[in-house]
PDB file of C-alpha atoms in Angstrom:
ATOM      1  CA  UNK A   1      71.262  82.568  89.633  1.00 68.00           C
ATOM      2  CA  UNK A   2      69.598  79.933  91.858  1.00 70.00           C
ATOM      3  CA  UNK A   3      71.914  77.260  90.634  1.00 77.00           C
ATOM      4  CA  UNK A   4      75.267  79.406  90.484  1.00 80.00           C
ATOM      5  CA  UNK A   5      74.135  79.450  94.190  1.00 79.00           C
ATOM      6  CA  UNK A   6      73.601  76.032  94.748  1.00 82.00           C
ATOM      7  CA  UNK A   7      76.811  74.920  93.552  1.00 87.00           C
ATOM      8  CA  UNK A   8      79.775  75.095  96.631  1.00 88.00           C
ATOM      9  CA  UNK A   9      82.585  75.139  93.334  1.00 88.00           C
ATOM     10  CA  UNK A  10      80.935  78.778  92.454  1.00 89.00           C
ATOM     11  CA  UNK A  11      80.994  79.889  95.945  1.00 89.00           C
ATOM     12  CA  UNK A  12      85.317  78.189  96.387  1.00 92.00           C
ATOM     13  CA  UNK A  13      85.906  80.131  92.961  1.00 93.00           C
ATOM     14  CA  UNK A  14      84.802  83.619  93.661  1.00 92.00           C
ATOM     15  CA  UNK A  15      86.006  83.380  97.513  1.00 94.00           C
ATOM     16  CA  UNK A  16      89.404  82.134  95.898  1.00 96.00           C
ATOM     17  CA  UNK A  17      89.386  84.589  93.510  1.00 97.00           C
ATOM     18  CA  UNK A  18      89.167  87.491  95.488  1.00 96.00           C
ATOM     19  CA  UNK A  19      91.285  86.464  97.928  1.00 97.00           C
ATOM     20  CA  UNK A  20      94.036  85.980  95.479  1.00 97.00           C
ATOM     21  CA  UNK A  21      93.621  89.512  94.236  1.00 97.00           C
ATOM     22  CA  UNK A  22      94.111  91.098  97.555  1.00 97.00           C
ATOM     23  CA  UNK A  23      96.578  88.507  98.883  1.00 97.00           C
ATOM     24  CA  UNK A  24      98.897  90.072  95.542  1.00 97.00           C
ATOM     25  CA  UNK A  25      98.439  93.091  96.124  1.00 96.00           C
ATOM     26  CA  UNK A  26      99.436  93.141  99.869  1.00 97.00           C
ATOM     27  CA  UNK A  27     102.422  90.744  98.810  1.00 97.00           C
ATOM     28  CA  UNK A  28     103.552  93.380  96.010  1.00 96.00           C
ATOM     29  CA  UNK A  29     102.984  96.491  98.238  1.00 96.00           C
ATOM     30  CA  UNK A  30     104.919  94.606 101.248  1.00 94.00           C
ATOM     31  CA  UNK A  31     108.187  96.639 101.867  1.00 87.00           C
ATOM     32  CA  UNK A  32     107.919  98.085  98.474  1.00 92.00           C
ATOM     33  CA  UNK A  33     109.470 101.785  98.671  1.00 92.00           C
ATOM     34  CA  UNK A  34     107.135 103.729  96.288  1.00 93.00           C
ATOM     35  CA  UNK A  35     103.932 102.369  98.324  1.00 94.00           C
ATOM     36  CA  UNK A  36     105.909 103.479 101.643  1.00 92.00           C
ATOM     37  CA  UNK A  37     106.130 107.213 100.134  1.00 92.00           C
ATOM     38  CA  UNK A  38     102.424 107.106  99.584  1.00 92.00           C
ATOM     39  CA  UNK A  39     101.594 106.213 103.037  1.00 92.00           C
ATOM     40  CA  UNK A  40     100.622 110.198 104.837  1.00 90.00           C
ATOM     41  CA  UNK A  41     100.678 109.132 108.305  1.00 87.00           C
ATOM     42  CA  UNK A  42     104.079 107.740 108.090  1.00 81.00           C
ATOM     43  CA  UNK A  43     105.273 111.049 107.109  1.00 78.00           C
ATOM     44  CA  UNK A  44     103.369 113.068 109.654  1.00 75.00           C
ATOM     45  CA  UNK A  45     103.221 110.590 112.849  1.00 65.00           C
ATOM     46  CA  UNK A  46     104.000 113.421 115.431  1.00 66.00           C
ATOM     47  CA  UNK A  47     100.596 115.408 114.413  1.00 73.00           C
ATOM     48  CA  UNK A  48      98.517 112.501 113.111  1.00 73.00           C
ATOM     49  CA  UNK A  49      95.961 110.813 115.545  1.00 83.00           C
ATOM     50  CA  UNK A  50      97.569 107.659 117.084  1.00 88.00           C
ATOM     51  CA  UNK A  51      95.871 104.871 115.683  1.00 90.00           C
ATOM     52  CA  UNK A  52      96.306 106.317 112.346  1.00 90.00           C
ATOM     53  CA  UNK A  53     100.271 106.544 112.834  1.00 90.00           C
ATOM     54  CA  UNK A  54     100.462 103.099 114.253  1.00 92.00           C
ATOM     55  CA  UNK A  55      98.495 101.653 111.368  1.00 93.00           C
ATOM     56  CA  UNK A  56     100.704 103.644 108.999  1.00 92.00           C
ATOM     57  CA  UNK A  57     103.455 102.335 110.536  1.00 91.00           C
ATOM     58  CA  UNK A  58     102.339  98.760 110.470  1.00 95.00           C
ATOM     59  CA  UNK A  59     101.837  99.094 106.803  1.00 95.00           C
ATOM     60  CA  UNK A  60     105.162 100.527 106.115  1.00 93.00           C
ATOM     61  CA  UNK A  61     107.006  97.603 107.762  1.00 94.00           C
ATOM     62  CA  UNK A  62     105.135  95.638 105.316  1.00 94.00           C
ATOM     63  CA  UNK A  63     103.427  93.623 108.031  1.00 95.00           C
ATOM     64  CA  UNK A  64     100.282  94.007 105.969  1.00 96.00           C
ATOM     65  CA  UNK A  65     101.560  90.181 104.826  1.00 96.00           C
ATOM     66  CA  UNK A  66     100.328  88.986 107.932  1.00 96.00           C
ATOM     67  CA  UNK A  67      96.827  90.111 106.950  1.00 96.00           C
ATOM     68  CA  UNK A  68      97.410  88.181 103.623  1.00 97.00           C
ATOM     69  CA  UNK A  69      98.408  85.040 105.080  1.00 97.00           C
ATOM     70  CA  UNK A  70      95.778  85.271 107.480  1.00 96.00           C
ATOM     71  CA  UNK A  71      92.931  85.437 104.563  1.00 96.00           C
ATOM     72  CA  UNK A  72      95.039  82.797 102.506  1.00 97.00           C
ATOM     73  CA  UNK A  73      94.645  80.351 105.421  1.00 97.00           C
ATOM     74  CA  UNK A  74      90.824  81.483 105.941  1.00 96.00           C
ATOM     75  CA  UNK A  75      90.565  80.712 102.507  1.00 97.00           C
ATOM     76  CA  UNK A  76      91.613  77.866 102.106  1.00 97.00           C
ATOM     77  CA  UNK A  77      89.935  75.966 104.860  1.00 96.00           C
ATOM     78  CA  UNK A  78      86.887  77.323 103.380  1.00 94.00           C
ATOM     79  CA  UNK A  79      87.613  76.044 100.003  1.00 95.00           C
ATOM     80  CA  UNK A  80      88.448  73.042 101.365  1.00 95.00           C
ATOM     81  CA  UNK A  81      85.730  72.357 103.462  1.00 93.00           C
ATOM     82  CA  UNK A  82      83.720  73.620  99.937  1.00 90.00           C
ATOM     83  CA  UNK A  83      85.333  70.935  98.062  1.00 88.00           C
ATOM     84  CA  UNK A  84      84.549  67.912 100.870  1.00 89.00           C
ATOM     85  CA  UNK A  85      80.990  69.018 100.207  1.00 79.00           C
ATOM     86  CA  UNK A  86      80.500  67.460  97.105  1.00 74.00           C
ATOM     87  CA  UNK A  87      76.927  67.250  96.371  1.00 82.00           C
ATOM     88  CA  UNK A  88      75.153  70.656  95.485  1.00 83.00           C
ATOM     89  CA  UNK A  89      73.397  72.525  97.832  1.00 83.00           C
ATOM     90  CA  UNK A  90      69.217  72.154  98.706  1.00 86.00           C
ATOM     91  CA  UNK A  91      67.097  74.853  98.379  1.00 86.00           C
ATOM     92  CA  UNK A  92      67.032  75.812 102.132  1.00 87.00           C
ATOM     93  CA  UNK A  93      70.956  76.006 101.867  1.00 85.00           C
ATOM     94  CA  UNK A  94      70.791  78.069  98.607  1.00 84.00           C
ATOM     95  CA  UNK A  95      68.189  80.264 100.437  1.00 85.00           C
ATOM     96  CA  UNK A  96      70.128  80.876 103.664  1.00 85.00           C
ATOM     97  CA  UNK A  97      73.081  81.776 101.513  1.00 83.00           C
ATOM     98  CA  UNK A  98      70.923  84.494  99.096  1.00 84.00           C
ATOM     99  CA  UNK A  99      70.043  86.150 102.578  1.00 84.00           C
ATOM    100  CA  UNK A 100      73.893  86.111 103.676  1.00 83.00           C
ATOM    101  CA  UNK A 101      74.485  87.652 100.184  1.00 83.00           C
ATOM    102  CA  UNK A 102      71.822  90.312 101.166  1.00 86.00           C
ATOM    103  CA  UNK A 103      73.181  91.157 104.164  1.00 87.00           C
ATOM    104  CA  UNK A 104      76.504  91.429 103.168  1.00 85.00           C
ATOM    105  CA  UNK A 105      75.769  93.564 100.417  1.00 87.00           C
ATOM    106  CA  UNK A 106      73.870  96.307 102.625  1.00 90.00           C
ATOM    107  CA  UNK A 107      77.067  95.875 104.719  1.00 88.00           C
ATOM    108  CA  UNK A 108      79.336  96.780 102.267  1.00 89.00           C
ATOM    109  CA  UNK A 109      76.895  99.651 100.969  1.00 92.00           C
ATOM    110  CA  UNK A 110      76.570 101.553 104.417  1.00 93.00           C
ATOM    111  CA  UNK A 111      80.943 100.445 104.788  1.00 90.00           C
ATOM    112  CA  UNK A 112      81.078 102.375 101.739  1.00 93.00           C
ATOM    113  CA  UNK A 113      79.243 104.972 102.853  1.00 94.00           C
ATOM    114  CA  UNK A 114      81.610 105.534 106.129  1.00 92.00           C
ATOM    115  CA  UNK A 115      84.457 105.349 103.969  1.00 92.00           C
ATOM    116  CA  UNK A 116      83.012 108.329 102.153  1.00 94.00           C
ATOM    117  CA  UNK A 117      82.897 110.002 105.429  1.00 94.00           C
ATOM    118  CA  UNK A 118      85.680 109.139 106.514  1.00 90.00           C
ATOM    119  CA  UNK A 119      87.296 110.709 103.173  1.00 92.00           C
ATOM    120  CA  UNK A 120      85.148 113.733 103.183  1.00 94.00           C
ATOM    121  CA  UNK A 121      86.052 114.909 106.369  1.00 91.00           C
ATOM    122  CA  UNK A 122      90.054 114.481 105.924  1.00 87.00           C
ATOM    123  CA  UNK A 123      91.281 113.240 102.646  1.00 89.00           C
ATOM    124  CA  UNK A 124      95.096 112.570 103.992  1.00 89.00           C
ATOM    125  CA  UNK A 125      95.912 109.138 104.442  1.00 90.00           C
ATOM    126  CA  UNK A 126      93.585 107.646 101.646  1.00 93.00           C
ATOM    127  CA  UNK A 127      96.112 104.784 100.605  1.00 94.00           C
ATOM    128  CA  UNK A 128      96.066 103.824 105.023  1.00 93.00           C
ATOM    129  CA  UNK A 129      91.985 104.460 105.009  1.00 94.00           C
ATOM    130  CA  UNK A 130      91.473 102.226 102.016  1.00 94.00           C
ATOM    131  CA  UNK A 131      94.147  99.668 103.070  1.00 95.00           C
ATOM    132  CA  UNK A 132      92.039  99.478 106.367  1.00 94.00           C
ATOM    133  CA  UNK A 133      88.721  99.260 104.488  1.00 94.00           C
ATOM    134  CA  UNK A 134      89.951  96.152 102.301  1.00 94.00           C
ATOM    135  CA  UNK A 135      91.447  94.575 105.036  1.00 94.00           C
ATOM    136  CA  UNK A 136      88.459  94.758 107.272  1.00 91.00           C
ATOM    137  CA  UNK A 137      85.713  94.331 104.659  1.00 92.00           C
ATOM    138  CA  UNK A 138      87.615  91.100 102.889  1.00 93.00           C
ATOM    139  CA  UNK A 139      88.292  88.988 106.572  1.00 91.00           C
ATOM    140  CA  UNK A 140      84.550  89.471 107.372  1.00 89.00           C
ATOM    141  CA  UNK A 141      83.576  88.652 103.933  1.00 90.00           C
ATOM    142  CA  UNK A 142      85.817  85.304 104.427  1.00 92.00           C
ATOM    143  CA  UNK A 143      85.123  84.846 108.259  1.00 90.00           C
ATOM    144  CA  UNK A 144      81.562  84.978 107.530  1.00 88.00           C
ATOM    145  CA  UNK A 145      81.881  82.282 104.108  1.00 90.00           C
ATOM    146  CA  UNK A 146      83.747  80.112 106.817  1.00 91.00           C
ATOM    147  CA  UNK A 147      80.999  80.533 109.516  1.00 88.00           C
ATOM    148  CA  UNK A 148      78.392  79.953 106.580  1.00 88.00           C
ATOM    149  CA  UNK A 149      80.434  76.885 105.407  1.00 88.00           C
ATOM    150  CA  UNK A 150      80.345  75.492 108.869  1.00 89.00           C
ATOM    151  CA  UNK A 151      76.906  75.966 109.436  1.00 86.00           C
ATOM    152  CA  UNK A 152      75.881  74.182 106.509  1.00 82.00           C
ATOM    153  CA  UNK A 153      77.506  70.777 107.112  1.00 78.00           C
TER     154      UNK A 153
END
């Protein structure tokens, strides 16, 4: 595991990777009609707390592109800047970035666990909820790889 760590081509690959995945889907649900008929909020705006409305909303114009292109571009300064450092990383880097793993993980865990919560106590608008969750929990994850990349030069 130590040397999967170690190595920044691992660390481009998975960030790439995942950022690909979501980038598609946003792309593919972008103005696409049958994801604009699952959005709940959209359909209900005049009872639905605001934020919730305007977020559907935003969604259903497809401006969820605009998140995409935002985490492309993240992306691919970090994989660049990944790729400029050729030489593996020491053992102090490798350790710094096990404890970034760590904390993003417990992150994620107690996210999840508010998303739960969030679902539990009204389960309208999952598609909007979990398009929020993604979008939030996927910039951090690349904001913070960026911040981590940074730091590390």
């Amino acid at each position: 595991m130590k040397e999967l760590i170690r190595n920044p081509a691992v660390n481009a690959g998975c960030i790439g990777l995942f950022t690909a995945f979501y980038s598609l889907v946003f792309f593919v649900t972008a103005g696409n009609v049958e994801f604009s008929r699952t959005l709940y909020y959209s359909a209900v705006s005049k009872q639905a707390v605001p934020f919730w409305s305007e977020w559907s909303a935003f969604l259903a114009a497809g401006r969820h592109m605009g998140i995409a292109y935002a985490m492309i571009g993240l992306t691919v300064l970090v994989i660049l800047l990944l790729i400029s450092h050729r030489k593996k990383y020491d053992e102090y880097h490798a350790a710094v970035l096990a404890r970034c793993f760590t904390v993003a993980l417990a992150l994620t865990l107690i996210a999840i666990a508010v998303f739960y919560l969030m679902i539990l106590s009204d389960a309208n608008g999952i598609v909007e909820k979990f398009t929020l969750f993604v979008s939030i929990h996927w910039s951090t994850v690349v904001m913070a790889d960026l911040a981590y990349v940074l730091w590390s030069r």
